[in-house]
XYZ file of C-alpha atoms in Angstrom:
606
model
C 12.086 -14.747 -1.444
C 9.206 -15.526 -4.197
C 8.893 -12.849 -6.802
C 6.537 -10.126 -5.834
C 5.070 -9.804 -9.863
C 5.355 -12.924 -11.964
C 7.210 -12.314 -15.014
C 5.386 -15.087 -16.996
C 2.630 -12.306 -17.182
C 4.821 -10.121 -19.506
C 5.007 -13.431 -21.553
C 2.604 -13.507 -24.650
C 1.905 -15.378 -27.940
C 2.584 -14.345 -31.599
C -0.957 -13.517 -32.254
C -0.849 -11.222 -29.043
C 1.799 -9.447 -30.403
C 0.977 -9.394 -34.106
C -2.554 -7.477 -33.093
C -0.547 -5.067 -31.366
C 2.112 -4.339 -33.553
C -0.931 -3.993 -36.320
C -3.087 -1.755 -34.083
C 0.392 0.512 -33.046
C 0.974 0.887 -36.434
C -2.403 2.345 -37.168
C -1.892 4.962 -34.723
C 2.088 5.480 -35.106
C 1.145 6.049 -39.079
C -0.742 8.735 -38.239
C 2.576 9.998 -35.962
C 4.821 9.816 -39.234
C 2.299 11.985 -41.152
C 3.071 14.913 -39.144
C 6.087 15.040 -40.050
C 4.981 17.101 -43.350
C 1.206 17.337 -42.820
C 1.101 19.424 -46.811
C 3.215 15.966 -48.503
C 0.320 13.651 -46.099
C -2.322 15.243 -47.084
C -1.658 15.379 -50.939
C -1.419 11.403 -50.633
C -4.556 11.028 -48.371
C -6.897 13.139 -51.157
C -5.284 11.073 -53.833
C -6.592 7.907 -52.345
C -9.984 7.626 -52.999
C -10.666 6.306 -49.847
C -8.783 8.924 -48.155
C -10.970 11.530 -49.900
C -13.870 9.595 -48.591
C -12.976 9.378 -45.109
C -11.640 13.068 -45.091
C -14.155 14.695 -46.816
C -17.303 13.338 -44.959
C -15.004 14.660 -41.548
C -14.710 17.945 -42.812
C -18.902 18.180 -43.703
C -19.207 17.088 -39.997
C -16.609 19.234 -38.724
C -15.306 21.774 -40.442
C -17.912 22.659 -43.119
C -16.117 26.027 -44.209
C -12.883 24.005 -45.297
C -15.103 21.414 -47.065
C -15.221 23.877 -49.835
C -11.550 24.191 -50.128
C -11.001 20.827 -51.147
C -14.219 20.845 -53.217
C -12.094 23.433 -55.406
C -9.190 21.852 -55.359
C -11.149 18.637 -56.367
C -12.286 20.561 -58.948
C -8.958 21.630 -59.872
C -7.499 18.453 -60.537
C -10.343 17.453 -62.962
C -9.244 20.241 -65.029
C -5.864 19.487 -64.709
C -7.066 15.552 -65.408
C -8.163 16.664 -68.900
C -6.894 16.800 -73.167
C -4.444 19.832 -73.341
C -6.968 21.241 -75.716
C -9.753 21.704 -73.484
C -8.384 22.524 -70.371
C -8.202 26.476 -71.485
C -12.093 26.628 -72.218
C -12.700 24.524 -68.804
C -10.353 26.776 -66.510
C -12.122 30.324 -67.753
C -15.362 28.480 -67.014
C -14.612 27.335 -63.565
C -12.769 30.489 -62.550
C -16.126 31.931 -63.740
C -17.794 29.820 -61.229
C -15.634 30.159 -58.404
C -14.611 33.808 -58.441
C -17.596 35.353 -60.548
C -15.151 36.453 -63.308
C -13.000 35.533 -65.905
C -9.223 36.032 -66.602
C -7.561 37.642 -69.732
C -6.487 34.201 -71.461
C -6.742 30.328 -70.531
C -3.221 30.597 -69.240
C -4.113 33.023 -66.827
C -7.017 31.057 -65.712
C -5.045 28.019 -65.198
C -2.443 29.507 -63.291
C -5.070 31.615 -61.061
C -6.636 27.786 -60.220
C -3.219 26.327 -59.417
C -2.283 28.596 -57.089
C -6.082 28.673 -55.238
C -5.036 24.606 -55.335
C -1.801 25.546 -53.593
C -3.659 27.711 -51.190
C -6.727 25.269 -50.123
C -3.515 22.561 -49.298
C -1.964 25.012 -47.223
C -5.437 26.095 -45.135
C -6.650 22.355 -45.251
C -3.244 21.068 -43.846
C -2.434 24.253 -40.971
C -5.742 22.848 -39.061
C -8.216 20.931 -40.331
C -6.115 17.948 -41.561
C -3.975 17.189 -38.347
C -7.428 17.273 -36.522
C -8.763 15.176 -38.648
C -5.803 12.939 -38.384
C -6.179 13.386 -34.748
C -9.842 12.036 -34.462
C -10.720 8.543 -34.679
C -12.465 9.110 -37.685
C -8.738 7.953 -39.503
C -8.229 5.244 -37.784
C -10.434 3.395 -40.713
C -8.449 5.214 -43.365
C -5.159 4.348 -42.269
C -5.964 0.855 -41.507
C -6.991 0.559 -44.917
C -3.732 2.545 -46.500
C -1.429 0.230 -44.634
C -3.080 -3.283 -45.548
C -1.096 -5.993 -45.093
C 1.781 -4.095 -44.008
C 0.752 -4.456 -40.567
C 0.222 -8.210 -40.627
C 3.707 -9.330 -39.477
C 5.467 -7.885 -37.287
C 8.691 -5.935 -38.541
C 11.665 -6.213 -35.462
C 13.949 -2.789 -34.850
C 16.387 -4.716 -33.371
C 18.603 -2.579 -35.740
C 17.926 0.235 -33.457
C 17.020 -0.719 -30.198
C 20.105 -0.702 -27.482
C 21.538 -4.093 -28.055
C 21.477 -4.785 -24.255
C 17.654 -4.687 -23.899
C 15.491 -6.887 -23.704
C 12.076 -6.138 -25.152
C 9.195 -7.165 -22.778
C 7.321 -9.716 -24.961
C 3.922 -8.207 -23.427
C 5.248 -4.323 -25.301
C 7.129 -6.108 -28.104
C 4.569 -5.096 -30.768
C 4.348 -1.334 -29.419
C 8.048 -0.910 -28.848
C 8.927 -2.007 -33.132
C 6.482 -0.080 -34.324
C 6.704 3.036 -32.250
C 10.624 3.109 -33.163
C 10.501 1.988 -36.659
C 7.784 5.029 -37.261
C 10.060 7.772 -35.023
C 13.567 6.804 -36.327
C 13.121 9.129 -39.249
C 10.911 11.798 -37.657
C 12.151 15.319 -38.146
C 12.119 15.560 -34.420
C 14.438 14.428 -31.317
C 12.842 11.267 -30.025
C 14.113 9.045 -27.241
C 11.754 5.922 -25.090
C 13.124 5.461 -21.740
C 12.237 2.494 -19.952
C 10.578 3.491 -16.441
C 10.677 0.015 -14.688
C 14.401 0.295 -15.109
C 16.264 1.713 -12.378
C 17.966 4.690 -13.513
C 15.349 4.905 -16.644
C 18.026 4.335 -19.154
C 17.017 5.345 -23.184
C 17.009 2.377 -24.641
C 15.393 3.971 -28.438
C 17.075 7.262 -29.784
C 16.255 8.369 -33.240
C 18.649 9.915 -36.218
C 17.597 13.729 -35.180
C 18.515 13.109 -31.787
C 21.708 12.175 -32.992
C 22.297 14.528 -35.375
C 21.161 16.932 -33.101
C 23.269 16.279 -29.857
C 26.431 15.226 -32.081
C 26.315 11.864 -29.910
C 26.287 8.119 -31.798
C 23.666 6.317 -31.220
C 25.309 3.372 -29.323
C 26.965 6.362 -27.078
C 23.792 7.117 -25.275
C 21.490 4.042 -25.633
C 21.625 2.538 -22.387
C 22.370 6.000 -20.352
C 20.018 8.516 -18.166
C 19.588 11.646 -20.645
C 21.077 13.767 -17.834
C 24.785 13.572 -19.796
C 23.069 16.449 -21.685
C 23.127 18.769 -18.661
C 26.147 20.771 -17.546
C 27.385 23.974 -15.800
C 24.530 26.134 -17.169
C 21.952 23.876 -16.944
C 18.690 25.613 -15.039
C 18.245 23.804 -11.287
C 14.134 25.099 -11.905
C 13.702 23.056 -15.130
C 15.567 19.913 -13.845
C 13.541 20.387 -10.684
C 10.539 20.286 -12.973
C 11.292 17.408 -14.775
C 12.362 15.180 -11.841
C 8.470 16.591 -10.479
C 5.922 15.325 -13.529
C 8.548 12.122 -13.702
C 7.315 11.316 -10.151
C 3.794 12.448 -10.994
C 3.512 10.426 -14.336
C 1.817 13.667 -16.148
C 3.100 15.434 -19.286
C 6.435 17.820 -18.895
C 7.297 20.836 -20.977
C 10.213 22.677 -19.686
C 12.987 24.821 -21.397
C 16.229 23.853 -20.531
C 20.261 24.570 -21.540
C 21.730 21.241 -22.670
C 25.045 20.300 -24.162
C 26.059 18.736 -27.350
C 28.867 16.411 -27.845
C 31.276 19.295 -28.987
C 30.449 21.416 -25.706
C 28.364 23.917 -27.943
C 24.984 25.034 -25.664
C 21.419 24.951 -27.337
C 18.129 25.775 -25.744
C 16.028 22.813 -25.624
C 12.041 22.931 -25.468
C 12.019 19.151 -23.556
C 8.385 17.507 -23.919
C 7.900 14.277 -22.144
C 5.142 11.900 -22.058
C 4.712 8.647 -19.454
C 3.506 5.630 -20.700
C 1.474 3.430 -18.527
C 0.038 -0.170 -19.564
C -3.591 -0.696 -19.640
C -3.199 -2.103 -16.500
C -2.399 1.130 -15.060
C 1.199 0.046 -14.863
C 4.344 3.175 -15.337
C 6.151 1.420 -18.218
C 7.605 4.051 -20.407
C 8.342 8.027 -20.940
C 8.883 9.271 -24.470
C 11.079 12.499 -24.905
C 10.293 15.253 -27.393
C 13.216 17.630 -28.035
C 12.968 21.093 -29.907
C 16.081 22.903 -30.451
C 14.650 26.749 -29.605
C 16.656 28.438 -32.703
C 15.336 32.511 -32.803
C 14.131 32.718 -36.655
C 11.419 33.377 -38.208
C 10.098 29.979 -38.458
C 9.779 29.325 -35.255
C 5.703 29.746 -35.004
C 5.571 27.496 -37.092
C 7.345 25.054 -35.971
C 5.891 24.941 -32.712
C 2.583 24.389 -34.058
C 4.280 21.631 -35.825
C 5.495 20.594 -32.614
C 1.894 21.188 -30.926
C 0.458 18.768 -33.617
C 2.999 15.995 -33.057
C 2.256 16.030 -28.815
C -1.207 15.483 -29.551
C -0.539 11.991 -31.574
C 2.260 10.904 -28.827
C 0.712 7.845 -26.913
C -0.480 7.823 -23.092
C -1.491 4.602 -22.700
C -0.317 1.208 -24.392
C -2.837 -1.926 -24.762
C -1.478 -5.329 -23.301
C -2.798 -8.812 -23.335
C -2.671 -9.639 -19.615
C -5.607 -8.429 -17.350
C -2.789 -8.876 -14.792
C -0.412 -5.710 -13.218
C 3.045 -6.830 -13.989
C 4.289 -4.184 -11.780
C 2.900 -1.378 -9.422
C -0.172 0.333 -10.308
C 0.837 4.074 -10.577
C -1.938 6.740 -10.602
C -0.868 9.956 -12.841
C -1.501 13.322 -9.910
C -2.328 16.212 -12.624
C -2.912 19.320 -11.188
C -6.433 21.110 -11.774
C -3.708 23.771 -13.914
C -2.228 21.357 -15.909
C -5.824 19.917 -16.877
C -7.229 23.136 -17.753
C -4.486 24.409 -19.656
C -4.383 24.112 -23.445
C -1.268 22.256 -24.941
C -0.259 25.606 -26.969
C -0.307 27.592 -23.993
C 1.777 25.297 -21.963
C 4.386 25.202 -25.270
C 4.529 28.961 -25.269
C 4.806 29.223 -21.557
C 7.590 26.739 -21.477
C 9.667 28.284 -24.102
C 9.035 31.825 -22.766
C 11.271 30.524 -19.567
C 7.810 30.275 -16.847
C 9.123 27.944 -15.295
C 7.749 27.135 -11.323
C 10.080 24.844 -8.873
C 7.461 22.788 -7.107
C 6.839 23.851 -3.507
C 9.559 22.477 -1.236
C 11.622 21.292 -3.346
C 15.097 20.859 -2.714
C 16.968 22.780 -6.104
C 20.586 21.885 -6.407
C 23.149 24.836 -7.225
C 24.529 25.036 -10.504
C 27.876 22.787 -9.312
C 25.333 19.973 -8.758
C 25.777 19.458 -12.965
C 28.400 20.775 -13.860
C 30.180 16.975 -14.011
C 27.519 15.411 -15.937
C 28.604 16.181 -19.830
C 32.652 15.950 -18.402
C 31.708 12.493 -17.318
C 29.583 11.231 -20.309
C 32.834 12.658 -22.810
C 35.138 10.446 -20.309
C 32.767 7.107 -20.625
C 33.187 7.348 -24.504
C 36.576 8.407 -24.817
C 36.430 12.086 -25.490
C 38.158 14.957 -24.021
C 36.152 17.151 -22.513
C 36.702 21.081 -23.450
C 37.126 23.178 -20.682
C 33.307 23.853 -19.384
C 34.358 27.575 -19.549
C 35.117 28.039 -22.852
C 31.338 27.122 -23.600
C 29.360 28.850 -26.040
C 26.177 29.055 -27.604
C 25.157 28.645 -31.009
C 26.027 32.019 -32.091
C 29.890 31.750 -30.446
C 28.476 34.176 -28.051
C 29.328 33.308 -24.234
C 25.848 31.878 -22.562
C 25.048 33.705 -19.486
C 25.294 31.488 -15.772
C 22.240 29.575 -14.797
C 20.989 32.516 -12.041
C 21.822 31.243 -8.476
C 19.023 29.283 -6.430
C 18.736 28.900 -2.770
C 19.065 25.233 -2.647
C 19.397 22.004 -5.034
C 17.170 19.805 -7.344
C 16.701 16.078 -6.460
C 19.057 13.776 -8.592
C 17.822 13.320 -12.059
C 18.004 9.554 -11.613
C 15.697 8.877 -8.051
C 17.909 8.847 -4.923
C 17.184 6.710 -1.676
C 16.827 9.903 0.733
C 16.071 13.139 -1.463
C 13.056 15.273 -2.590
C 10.008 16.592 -1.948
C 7.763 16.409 1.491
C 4.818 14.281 2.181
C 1.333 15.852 1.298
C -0.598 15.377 4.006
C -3.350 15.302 2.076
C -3.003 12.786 0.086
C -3.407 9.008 1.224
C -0.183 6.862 1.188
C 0.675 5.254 -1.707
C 0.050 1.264 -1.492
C 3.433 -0.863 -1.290
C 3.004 -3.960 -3.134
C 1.557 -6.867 -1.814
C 3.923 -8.848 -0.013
C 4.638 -12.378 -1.394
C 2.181 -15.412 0.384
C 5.144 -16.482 1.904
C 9.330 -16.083 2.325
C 9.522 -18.924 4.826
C 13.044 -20.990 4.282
C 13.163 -23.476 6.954
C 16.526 -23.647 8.238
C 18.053 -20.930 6.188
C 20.550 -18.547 8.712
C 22.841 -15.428 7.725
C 26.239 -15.051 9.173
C 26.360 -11.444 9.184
C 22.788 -11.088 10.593
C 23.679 -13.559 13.406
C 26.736 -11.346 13.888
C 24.713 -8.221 13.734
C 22.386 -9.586 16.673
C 25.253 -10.755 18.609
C 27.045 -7.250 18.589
C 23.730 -5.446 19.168
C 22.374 -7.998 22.070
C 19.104 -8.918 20.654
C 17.622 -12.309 19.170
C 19.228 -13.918 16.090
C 16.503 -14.108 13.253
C 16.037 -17.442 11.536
C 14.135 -19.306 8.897
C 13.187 -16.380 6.781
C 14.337 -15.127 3.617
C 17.401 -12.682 4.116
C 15.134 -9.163 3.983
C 12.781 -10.886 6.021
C 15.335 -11.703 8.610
C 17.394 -8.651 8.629
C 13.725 -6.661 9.587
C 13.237 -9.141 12.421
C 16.470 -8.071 12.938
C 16.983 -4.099 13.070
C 13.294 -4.503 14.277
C 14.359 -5.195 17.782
C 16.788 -2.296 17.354
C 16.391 1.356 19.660
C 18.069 3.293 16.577
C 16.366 4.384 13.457
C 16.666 1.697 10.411
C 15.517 1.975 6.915
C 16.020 -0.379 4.145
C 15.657 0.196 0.191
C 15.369 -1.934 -2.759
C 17.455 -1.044 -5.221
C 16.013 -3.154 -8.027
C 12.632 -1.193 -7.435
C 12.288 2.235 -10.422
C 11.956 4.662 -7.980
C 13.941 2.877 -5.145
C 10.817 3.028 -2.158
C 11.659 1.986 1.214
C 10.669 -1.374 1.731
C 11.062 -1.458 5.633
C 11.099 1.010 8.325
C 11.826 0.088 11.966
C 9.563 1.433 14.766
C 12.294 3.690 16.125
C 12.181 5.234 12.820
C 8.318 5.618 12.926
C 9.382 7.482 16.950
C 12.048 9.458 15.253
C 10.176 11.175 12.018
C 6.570 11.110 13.247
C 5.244 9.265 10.432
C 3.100 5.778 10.783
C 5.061 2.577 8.532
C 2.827 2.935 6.217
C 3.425 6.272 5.508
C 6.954 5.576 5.145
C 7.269 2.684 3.091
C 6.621 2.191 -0.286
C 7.855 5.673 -0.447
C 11.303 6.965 -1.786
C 12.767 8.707 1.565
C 12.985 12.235 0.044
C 9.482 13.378 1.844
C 11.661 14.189 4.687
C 13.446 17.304 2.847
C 12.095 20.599 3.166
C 13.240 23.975 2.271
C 15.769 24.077 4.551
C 17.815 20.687 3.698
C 20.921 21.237 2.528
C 21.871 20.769 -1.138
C 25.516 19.433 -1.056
C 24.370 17.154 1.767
C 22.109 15.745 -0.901
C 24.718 15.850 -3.409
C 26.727 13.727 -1.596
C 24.423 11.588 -0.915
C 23.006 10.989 -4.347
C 26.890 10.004 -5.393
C 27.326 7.519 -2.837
C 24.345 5.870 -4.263
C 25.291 5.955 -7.783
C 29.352 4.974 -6.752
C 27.739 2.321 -4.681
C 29.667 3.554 -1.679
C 29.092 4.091 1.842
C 28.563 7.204 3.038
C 27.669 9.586 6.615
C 25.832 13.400 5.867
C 24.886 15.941 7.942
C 21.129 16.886 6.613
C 18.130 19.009 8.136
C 15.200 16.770 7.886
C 11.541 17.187 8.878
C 9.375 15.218 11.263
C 5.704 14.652 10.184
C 4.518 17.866 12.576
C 6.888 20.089 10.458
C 9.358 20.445 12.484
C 13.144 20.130 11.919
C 16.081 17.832 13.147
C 19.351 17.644 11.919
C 19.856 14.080 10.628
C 23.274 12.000 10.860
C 22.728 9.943 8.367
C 24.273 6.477 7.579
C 24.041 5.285 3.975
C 25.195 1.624 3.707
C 25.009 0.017 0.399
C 24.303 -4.267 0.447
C 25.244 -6.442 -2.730
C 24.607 -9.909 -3.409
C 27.262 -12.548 -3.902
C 27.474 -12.271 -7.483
C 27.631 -8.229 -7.160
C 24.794 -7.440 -7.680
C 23.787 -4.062 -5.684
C 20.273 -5.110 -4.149
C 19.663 -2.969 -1.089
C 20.625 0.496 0.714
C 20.112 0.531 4.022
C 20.330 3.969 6.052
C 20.606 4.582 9.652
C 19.180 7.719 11.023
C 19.496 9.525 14.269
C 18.763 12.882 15.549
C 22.185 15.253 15.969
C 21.606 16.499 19.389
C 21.740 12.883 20.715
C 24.877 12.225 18.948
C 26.949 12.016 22.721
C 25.068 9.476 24.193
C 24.096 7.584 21.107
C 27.763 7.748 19.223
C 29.036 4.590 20.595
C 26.323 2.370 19.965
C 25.719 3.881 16.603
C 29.254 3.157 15.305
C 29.119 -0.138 16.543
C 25.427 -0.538 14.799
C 27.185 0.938 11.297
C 29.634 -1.527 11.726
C 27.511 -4.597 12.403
C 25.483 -4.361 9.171
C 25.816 -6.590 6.598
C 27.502 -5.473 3.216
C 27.057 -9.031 1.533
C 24.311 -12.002 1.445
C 24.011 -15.249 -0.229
C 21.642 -14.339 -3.280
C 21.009 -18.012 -2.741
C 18.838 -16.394 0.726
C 17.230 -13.472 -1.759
C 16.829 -15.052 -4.860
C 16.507 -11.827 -7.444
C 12.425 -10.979 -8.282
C 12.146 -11.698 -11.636
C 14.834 -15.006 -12.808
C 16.817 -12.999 -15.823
């Protein structure tokens, strides 16, 4: 089975990743700035480059706020001068600025530090972050950081300790968490080509915020912060723009550590290669607190969205993975960033259509189980409370469930019919092994009366394989983010309505609806996770929109090192169930649980 992407495109030289640790940590500089735009500013019109750079912007851009740092310019020229003839220079300058002159030079000087103080505060609120926003800095801050950004500085200190950094994202991935570790605000990378998209970067505030250690949760799916009370909507949302690859804001209860509920305001942005490749997602948290700062702060917040990176630059001209096209809606284009913030945080938050919203139950294990993994335990989920000690009201009740927050093989949202089928990946030139042969596919064509496959590698063979087959066979990759199908037989192609190549390459959730039922999908989601089989009852629906109930057979398939590499499901319509029973039993039975890896060698050589 040759590797579908070869990894020796992720591989680059020093000099590759020198340039783009130095360019990262041109624009990550301007990240850390926002952290106190007043303090940044100060140092930028101290530098007399800065005060080049900043001032010609603001005669460009802003010409009504080029005067306030022309007075406080002025300001510090007075301030810059002998004790003794700072008096007579303040009463003269107020005289020119406000057209009259104070009582005594001590009144004049204190008038012109305050007007100083003021013209920091109205440059900083708007003008400076959009200067810092433009590429107009990029020169300045280039030239601030000299040869800082010349070699490049590893956060191993800080990065899980059981990730390994793709050389191709090395100088991106130090830089970005070096700059965030200290930000004022919650900041977590997840990696997206990961299955599961574990965190593998949290910062201090994160930690301080959530109560959690950082070597707790690096490693983990965020979802450990949901529990009983947790909104189905917001996850639902989340799980939505994930898929999509666009920006999410979404308010949502989470849980700290403790078992004390705070509101989150949860901003994340993908991350996709220049090669239009879904590498990354950073997190943004805001803890909503109801005080008197909190304008403020979200136009602090506002500010630090707009410097968060979409895109990352990477030496190879080759796709190291699936192209993934971001789908923004014509709303979420149009929108401005402030709006969506205060929309968000006022609770507007829209399911999308058809999807399947688990019931409050669906997480009310998730914070019990992260407390068990770490050796804490839990409080009763009762007994909750929210910041104030007050009780939190219930999560209000939903119809039916949210997809998983880690992808599951057969949950979600339907097709849209019109939009073309996503591409699978090429397949590999060849997977011919001459001579190669699987025991337990030779046994599952022996008990199922059709022709032994041969000479392939193992996936290939086991399609020849359920190929042949009258009963509905899908089979998923489980080392694939997203987990698509990655065959689907012709009786599954008469049973659903949908062509192959509508089917695979996709994750199987299309064929919920409104109408699917949530615990059958909760069940089915843990049998994925617990790498155990499983048989649900689900309403499904075929490509004409109509419904079938589904008896479906999830069958998980490790290597023989134990390694879980496949899922494979077996579907069949319910009202056949007496004349199909037999045979399907037999056919659940038959499939293979285990291969030689030896058949399947793994896609990319760890």
């Amino acid at each position: 089975q040759p590797k579908r992407f070869d990894e020796s495109l992720t591989q680059v030289d020093d000099e590759a990743q020198k340039k783009q640790w130095k360019q990262s940590m041109v624009k990550f500089t301007r990240l850390l700035w926002s952290a106190d735009w007043e303090t940044s500013l100060l140092q930028v019109v101290r530098n007399e480059g800065g005060m080049h750079f900043f001032g010609k912007w603001l005669a460009a851009n802003a010409p009504g706020d080029a005067t306030q740092l022309e007075m406080w310019v002025y300001v510090q020229q007075v301030a810059a001068m002998p004790p003794d003839q700072q008096g007579a220079a303040a009463m003269q300058l107020c005289q020119q600025l406000l057209g009259s002159v104070p009582g005594s030079p001590e009144e004049a000087l204190a008038g012109l530090q305050s007007m100083s103080g003021q013209a920091i505060s109205v440059l900083s609120r708007e003008s400076f972050p959009r200067f810092v926003q433009s590429k107009a800095c990029l020169p300045l801050v280039e030239q601030l950081i000299g040869a800082q950004a010349e070699e490049l500085k590893k956060a191993d200190d800080i990065i899980w300790n059981q990730y390994t950094v793709p050389p191709d994202c090395a100088g991106w991935i130090h830089s970005f968490a070096s700059v965030a570790c200290a930000m004022p605000a919650c900041i977590v990378i997840s990696d997206m080509a990961m299955p599961g998209n574990p965190m593998f970067f949290v910062n201090d505030e994160f930690c301080r915020v959530t109560g959690y250690e950082r070597t707790e949760v690096q490693g983990r799916n965020c979802r450990f912060l949901q529990g009983p009370r947790t909104e189905p909507q917001s996850v639902a949302v989340i799980q939505d723009t994930l898929r999509r690859g666009v920006d999410c804001h979404v308010k949502i209860t989470n849980y700290r550590k403790s078992g004390e509920l705070f509101e989150n305001l949860l901003t994340m942005r993908p991350v996709h290669d220049s090669n239009g490749v879904y590498r990354f997602c950073i997190g943004v948290q805001f803890e909503v607190t109801r005080d008197t700062n909190l304008k403020s702060r979200l136009a602090k917040l506002d500010k630090l969205i707009k410097l968060l990176p979409a895109t990352l630059e990477v030496a190879s001209k080759a796709a190291v993975g699936v192209a993934h096209k971001r789908e923004e809606t014509e709303e979420e284009t149009q929108t401005a960033l402030d709006q969506k913030l205060a929309s968000a945080l006022e609770g507007n938050t829209v399911a999308p259509d058809n999807q399947v919203l688990q019931d409050s139950d669906y997480f009310a294990e998730n914070h019990k189980e992260m407390l068990q993994h770490i050796g804490v335990v839990p409080k009763d989920a009762e007994q909750a409370t929210d910041a104030g000690g007050g009780a939190v009201p219930a999560a209000p009740p939903v119809a039916a469930a949210a997809a998983p927050a880690a992808p599951a093989v057969f949950a979600g949202a339907p097709l849209a019919e019109d939009l073309p089928p996503p591409k699978p990946p090429p397949p590999p030139p060849s997977d011919e092994m001459p001579g190669a042969s699987c025991p337990g596919l030779n046994n599952l064509a022996s008990q199922m009366g059709v022709n032994a496959p041969s000479g392939k590698a193992w996936l290939s063979m086991f399609c020849d394989a359920i190929e042949q087959l009258p009963h509905a066979v899908a089979i998923t990759d489980m080392q694939m983010p997203g987990l698509p199908i990655a065959f689907a037989n012709s009786a599954m192609v008469a049973l659903t309505g949908y062509a192959k190549d509508a089917i695979e390459g996709r994750n199987c959730r299309f064929l919920q609806g409104k109408r699917s039922e949530a615990a059958a999908v909760r069940a089915m989601v843990s049998a994925i996770r617990g790498t155990k089989p499983t048989t649900v009852k689900i309403t499904n629906y075929r490509k004409d929109g109509k419904t079938f109930v589904n008896v479906l057979s999830l069958i998980p398939v490790k290597d023989n090192t134990g390694q879980y590499r496949y899922n494979v499901g077996v579907l069949s319509d319910a009202k056949n169930q007496s004349s199909e029973k037999e045979a399907l039993e037999k056919l659940r039975a038959a499939i293979p649980v285990e291969f030689d890896t030896k058949l399947q060698p793994k896609r990319f050589d760890e």
